[in-house]
CSV table of C-alpha atoms and ligand atoms in Angstrom, one decimal:
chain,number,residue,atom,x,y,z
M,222,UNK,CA,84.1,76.7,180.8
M,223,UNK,CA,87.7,76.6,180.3
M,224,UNK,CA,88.5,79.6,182.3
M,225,UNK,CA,86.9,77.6,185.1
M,226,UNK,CA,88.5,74.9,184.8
M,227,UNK,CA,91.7,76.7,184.8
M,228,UNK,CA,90.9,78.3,188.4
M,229,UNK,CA,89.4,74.9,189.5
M,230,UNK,CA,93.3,73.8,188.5
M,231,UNK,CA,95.0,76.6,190.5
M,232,UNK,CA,96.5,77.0,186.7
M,233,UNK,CA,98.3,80.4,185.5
M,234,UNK,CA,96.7,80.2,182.3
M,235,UNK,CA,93.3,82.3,180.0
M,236,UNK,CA,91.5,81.0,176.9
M,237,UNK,CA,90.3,84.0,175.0
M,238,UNK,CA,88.3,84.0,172.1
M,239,UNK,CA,90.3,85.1,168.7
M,240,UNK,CA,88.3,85.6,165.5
M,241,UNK,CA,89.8,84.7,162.0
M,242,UNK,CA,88.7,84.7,158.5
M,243,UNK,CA,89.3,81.8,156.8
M,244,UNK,CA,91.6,84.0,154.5
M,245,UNK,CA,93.9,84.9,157.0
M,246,UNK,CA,94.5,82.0,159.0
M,247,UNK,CA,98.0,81.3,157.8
M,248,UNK,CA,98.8,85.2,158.7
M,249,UNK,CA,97.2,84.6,162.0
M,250,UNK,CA,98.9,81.0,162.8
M,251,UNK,CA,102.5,82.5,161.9
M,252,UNK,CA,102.1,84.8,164.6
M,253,UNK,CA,100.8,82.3,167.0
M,254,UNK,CA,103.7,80.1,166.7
M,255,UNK,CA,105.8,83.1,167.9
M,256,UNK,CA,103.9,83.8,170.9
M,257,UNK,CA,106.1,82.6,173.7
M,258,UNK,CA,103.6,82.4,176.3
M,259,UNK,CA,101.0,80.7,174.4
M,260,UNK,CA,100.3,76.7,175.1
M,261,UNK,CA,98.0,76.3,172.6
M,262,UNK,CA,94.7,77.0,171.3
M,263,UNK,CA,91.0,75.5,170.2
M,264,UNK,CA,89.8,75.4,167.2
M,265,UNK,CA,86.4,75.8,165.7
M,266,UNK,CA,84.0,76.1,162.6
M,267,UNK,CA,85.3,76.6,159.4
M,268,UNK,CA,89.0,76.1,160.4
M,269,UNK,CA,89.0,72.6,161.5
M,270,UNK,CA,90.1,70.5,158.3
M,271,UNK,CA,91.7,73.7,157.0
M,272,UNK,CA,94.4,73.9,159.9
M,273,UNK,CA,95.3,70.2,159.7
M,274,UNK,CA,97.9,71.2,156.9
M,275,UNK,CA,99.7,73.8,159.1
M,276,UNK,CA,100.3,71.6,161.6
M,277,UNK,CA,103.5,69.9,162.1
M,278,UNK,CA,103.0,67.0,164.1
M,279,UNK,CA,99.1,65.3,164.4
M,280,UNK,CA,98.0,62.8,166.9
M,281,UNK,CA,96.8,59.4,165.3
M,282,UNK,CA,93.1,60.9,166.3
M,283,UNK,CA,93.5,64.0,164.1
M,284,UNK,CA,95.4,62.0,161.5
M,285,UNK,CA,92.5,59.3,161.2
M,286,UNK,CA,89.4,62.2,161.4
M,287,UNK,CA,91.8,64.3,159.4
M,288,UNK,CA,90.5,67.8,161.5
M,289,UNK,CA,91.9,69.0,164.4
M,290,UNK,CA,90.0,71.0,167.2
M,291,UNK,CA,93.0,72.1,169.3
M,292,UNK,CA,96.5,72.7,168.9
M,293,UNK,CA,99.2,72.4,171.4
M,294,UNK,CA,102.5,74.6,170.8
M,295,UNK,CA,105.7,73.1,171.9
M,296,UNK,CA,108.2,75.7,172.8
M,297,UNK,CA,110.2,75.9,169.5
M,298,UNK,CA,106.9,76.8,168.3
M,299,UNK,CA,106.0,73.7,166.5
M,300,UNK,CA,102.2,72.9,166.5
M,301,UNK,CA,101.0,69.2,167.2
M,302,UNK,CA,97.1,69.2,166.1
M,303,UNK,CA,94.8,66.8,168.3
M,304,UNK,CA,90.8,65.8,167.9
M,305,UNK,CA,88.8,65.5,171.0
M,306,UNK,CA,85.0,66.1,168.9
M,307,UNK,CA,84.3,62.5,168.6
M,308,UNK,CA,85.3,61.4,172.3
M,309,UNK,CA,83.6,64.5,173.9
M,310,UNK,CA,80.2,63.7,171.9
M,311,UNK,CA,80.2,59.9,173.1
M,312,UNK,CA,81.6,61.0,176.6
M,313,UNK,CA,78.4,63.2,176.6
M,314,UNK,CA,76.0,60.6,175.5
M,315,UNK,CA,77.3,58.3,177.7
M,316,UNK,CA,76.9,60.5,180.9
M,317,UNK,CA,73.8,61.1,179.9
M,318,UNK,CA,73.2,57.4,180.2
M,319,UNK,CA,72.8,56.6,176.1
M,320,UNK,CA,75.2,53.7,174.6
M,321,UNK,CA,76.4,53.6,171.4
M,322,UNK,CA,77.7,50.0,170.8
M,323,UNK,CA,75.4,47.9,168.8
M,324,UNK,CA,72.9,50.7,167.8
M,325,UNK,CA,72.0,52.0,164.3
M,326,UNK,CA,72.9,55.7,164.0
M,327,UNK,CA,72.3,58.3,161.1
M,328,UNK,CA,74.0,61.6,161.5
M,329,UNK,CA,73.6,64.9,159.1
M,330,UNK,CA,77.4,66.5,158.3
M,331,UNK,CA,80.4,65.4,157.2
M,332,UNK,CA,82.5,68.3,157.8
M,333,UNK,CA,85.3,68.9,161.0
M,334,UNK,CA,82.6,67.5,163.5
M,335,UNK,CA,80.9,65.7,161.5
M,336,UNK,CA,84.1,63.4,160.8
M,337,UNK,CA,85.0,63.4,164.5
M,338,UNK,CA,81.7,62.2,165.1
M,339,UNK,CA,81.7,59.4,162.3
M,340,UNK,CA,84.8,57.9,163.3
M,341,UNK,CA,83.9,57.9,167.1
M,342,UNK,CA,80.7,56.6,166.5
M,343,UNK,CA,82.5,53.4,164.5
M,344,UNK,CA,85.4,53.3,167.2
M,345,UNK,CA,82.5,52.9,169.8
M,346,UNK,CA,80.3,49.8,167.9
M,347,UNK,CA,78.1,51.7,166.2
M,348,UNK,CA,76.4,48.5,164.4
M,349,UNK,CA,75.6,50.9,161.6
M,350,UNK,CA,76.3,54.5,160.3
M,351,UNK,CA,74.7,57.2,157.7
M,352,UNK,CA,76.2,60.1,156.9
M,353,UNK,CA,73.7,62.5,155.0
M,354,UNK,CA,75.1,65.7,153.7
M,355,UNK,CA,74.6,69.0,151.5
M,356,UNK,CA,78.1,67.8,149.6
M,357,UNK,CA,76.9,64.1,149.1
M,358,UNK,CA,80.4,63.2,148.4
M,359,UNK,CA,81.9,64.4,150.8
M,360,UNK,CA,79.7,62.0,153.1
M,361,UNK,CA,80.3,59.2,150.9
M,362,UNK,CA,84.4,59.7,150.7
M,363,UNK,CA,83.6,60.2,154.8
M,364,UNK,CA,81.8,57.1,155.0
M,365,UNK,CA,84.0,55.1,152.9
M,366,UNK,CA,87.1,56.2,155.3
M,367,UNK,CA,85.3,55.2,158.4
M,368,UNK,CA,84.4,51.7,156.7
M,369,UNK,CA,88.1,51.3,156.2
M,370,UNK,CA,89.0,51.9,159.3
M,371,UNK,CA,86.2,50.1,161.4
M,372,UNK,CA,85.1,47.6,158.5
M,373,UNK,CA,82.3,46.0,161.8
M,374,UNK,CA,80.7,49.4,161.3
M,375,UNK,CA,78.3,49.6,158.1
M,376,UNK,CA,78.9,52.9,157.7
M,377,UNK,CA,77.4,54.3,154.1
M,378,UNK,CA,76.3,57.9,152.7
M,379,UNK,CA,72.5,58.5,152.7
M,380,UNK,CA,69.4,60.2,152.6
M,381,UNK,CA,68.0,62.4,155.0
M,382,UNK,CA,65.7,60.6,156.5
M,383,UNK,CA,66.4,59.1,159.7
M,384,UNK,CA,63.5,55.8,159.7
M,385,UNK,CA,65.5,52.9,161.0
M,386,UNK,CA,67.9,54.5,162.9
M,387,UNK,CA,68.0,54.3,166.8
M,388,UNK,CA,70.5,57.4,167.2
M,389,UNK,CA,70.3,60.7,165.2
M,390,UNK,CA,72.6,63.6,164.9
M,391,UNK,CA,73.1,66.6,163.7
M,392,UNK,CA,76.4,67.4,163.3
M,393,UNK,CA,76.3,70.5,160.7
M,394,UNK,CA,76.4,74.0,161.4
M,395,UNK,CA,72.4,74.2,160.8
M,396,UNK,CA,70.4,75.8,163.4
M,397,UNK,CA,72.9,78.1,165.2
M,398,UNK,CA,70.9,81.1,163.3
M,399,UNK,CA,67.4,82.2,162.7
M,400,UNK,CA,66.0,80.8,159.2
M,401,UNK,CA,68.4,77.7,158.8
M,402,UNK,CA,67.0,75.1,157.0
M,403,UNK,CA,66.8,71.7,159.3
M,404,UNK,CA,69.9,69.3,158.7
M,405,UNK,CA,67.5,66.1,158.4
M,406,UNK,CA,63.7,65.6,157.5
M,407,UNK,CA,62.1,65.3,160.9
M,408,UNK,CA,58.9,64.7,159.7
M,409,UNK,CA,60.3,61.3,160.1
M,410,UNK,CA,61.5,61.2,163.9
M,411,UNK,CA,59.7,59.2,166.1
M,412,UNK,CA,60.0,57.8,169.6
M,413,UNK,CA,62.0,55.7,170.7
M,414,UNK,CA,64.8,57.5,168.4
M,415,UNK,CA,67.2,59.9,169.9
M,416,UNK,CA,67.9,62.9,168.8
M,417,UNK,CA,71.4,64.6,169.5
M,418,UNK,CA,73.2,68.2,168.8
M,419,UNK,CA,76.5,69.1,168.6
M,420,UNK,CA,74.8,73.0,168.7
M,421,UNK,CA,75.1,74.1,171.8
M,422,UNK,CA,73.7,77.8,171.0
M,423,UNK,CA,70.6,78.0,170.5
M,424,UNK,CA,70.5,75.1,173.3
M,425,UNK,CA,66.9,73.3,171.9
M,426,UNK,CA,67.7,74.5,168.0
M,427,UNK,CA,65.0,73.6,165.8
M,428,UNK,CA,65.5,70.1,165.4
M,429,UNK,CA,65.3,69.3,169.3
M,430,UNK,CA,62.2,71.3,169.0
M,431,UNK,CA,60.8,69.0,166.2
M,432,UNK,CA,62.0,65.8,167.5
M,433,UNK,CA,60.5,66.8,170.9
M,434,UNK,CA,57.1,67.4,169.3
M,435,UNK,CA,57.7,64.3,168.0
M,436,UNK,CA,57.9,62.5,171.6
M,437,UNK,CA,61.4,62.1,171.1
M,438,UNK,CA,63.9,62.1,173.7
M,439,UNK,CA,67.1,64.5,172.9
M,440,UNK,CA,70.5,65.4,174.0
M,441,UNK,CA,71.8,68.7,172.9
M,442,UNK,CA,75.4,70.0,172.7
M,443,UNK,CA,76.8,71.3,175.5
M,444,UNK,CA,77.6,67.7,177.1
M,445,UNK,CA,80.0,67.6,174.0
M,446,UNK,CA,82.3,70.7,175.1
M,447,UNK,CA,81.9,69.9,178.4
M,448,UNK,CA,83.2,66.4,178.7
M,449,UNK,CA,86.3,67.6,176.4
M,450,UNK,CA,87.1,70.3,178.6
M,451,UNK,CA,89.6,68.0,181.1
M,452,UNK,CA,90.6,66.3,177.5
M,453,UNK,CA,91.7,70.0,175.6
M,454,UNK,CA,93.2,71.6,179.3
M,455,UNK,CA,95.3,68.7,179.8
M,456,UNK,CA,96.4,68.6,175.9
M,457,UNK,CA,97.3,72.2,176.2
M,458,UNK,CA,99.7,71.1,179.4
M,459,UNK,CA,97.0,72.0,182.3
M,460,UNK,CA,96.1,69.4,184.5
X,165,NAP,N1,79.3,71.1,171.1
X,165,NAP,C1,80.5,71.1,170.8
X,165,NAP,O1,81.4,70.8,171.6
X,165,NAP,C2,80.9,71.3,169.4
X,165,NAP,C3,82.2,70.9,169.0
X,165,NAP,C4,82.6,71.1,167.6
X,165,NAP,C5,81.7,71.7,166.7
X,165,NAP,N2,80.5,72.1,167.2
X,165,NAP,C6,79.5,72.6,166.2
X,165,NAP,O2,79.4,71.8,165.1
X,165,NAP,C7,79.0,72.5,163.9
X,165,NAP,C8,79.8,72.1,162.7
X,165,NAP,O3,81.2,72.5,162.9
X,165,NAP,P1,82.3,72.1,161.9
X,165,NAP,O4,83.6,72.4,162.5
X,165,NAP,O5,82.1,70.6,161.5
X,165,NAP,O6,82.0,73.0,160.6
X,165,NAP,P2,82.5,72.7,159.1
X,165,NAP,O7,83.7,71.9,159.0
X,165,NAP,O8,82.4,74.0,158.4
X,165,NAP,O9,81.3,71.8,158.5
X,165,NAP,C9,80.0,72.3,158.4
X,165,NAP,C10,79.0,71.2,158.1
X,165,NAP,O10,77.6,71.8,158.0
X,165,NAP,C11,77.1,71.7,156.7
X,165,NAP,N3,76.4,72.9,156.3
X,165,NAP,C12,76.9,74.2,156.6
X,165,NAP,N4,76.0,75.1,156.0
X,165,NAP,C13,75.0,74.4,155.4
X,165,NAP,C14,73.8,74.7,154.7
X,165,NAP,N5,73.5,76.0,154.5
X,165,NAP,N6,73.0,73.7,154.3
X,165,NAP,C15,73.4,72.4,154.5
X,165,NAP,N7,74.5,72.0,155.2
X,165,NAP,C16,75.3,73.0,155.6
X,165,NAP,C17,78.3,71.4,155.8
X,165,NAP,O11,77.9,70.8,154.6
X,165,NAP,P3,78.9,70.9,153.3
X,165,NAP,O12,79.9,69.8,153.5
X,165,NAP,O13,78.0,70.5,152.2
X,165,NAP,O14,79.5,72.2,153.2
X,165,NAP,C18,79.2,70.6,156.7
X,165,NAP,O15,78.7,69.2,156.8
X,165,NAP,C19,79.1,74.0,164.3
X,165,NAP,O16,77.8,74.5,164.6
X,165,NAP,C20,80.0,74.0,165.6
X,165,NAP,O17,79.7,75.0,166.5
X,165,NAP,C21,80.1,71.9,168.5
């Protein structure tokens, strides 16, 4: 999608994909800050809280979420760390004609996603937030920073099921492979809730499947990358 962009641009630029252990992403970010030709780069799952303290600069976005999802490098090789999850997911939503503002939303994860999610759900009137998670503590030191920050959002940590909640997200890493347990009990789903993704493959993972059994309507993840595409080129210098 990127490299698409890029032509659509007329730019001189490639994204290619690099994979990196989380063990050697301080070897790997050394050598990108001495690339000369390189603008900057996207990051993904599991790097996305963990690169936040190589950066040297952060935009008040990545500051507040405290992840980053792509870095720009300024020619002396300095990296400024930005956070485009959040605004992408609504941006998505909102193309796809569902509002945020005033509704009740319950999300699963409260990892690098998860908090860009939280904080753009509270930033866009979300009347009310759960944040369910594996690490329940990490969901309730998430929700307790969003509350702080957006104190009209009642944003708490909570259970996994979604009853009472207009929204629904999944915002963990659960369903990208075969055998994944599902990130919220959808035994609970039912119309007119929505459930959204931030997967994008598998694009129906098994909790659009079972909220679609369920009669309910879903949005899966692809609008999320898409509508950050512009966001990330034009962060990187493009556009
Ligand atoms: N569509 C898009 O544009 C887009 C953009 C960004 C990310 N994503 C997707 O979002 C997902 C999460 O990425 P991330 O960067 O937030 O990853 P991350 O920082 O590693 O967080 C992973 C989250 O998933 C939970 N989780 C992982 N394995 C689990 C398991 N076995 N059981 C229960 N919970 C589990 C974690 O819970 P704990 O806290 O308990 O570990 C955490 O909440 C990935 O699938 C990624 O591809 C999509």
């Amino acid at each position: 999608m990127m490299n698409t962009h890029y032509d659509a641009l007329g730019h001189d630029g490639v994204l290619v994909p690099l994979h990196v252990l989380p063990e050697d992403l301080a070897t790997v970010l050394d050598g990108l800050r001495r690339m000369r030709n390189l603008r900057g780069f996207i990051v993904t799952v599991p790097h996305k809280e963990a690169i936040v303290a190589f950066c040297d600069t952060l935009t008040d976005a990545a500051r507040e979420v405290g992840a980053v999802n792509v870095v720009r490098r300024e020619a002396d090789g300095r990296l400024t760390g930005g956070q485009f999850d959040g605004e992408g997911f609504i941006a998505g939503l909102r193309d796809a004609g569902h509002e945020v503002a005033g509704r009740a939303v319950v999300m699963a994860g409260a990892g690098g996603a998860g908090a860009g999610l939280a904080f753009a759900f509270a930033r866009h009137g979300a009347a009310r937030l759960t944040i369910h998670n594996r690490t329940m503590a990490k969901a309730e030191q998430l929700a307790a920073r969003v509350r702080a920050a957006y104190p009209a959002c009642d944003a708490r940590a909570g259970s996994a099921d979604p009853s009472g909640h207009d929204i629904v997200a999944n915002a963990t890493s659960l369903g990208m492979k075969d055998g994944d347990a599902l990130p919220l009990d959808v035994t609970r789903l039912a119309p007119p809730m929505l459930a959204a993704e931030v997967i994008m493959t598998p694009e129906v993972t098994p909790f659009l499947a079972e909220a679609t059994k369920r009669g309910c309507a879903t949005h899966g993840g692809k609008p999320m990358l898409a509508a950050q595409i512009p966001l990330l080129a034009r962060f990187m210098g493009a556009g």
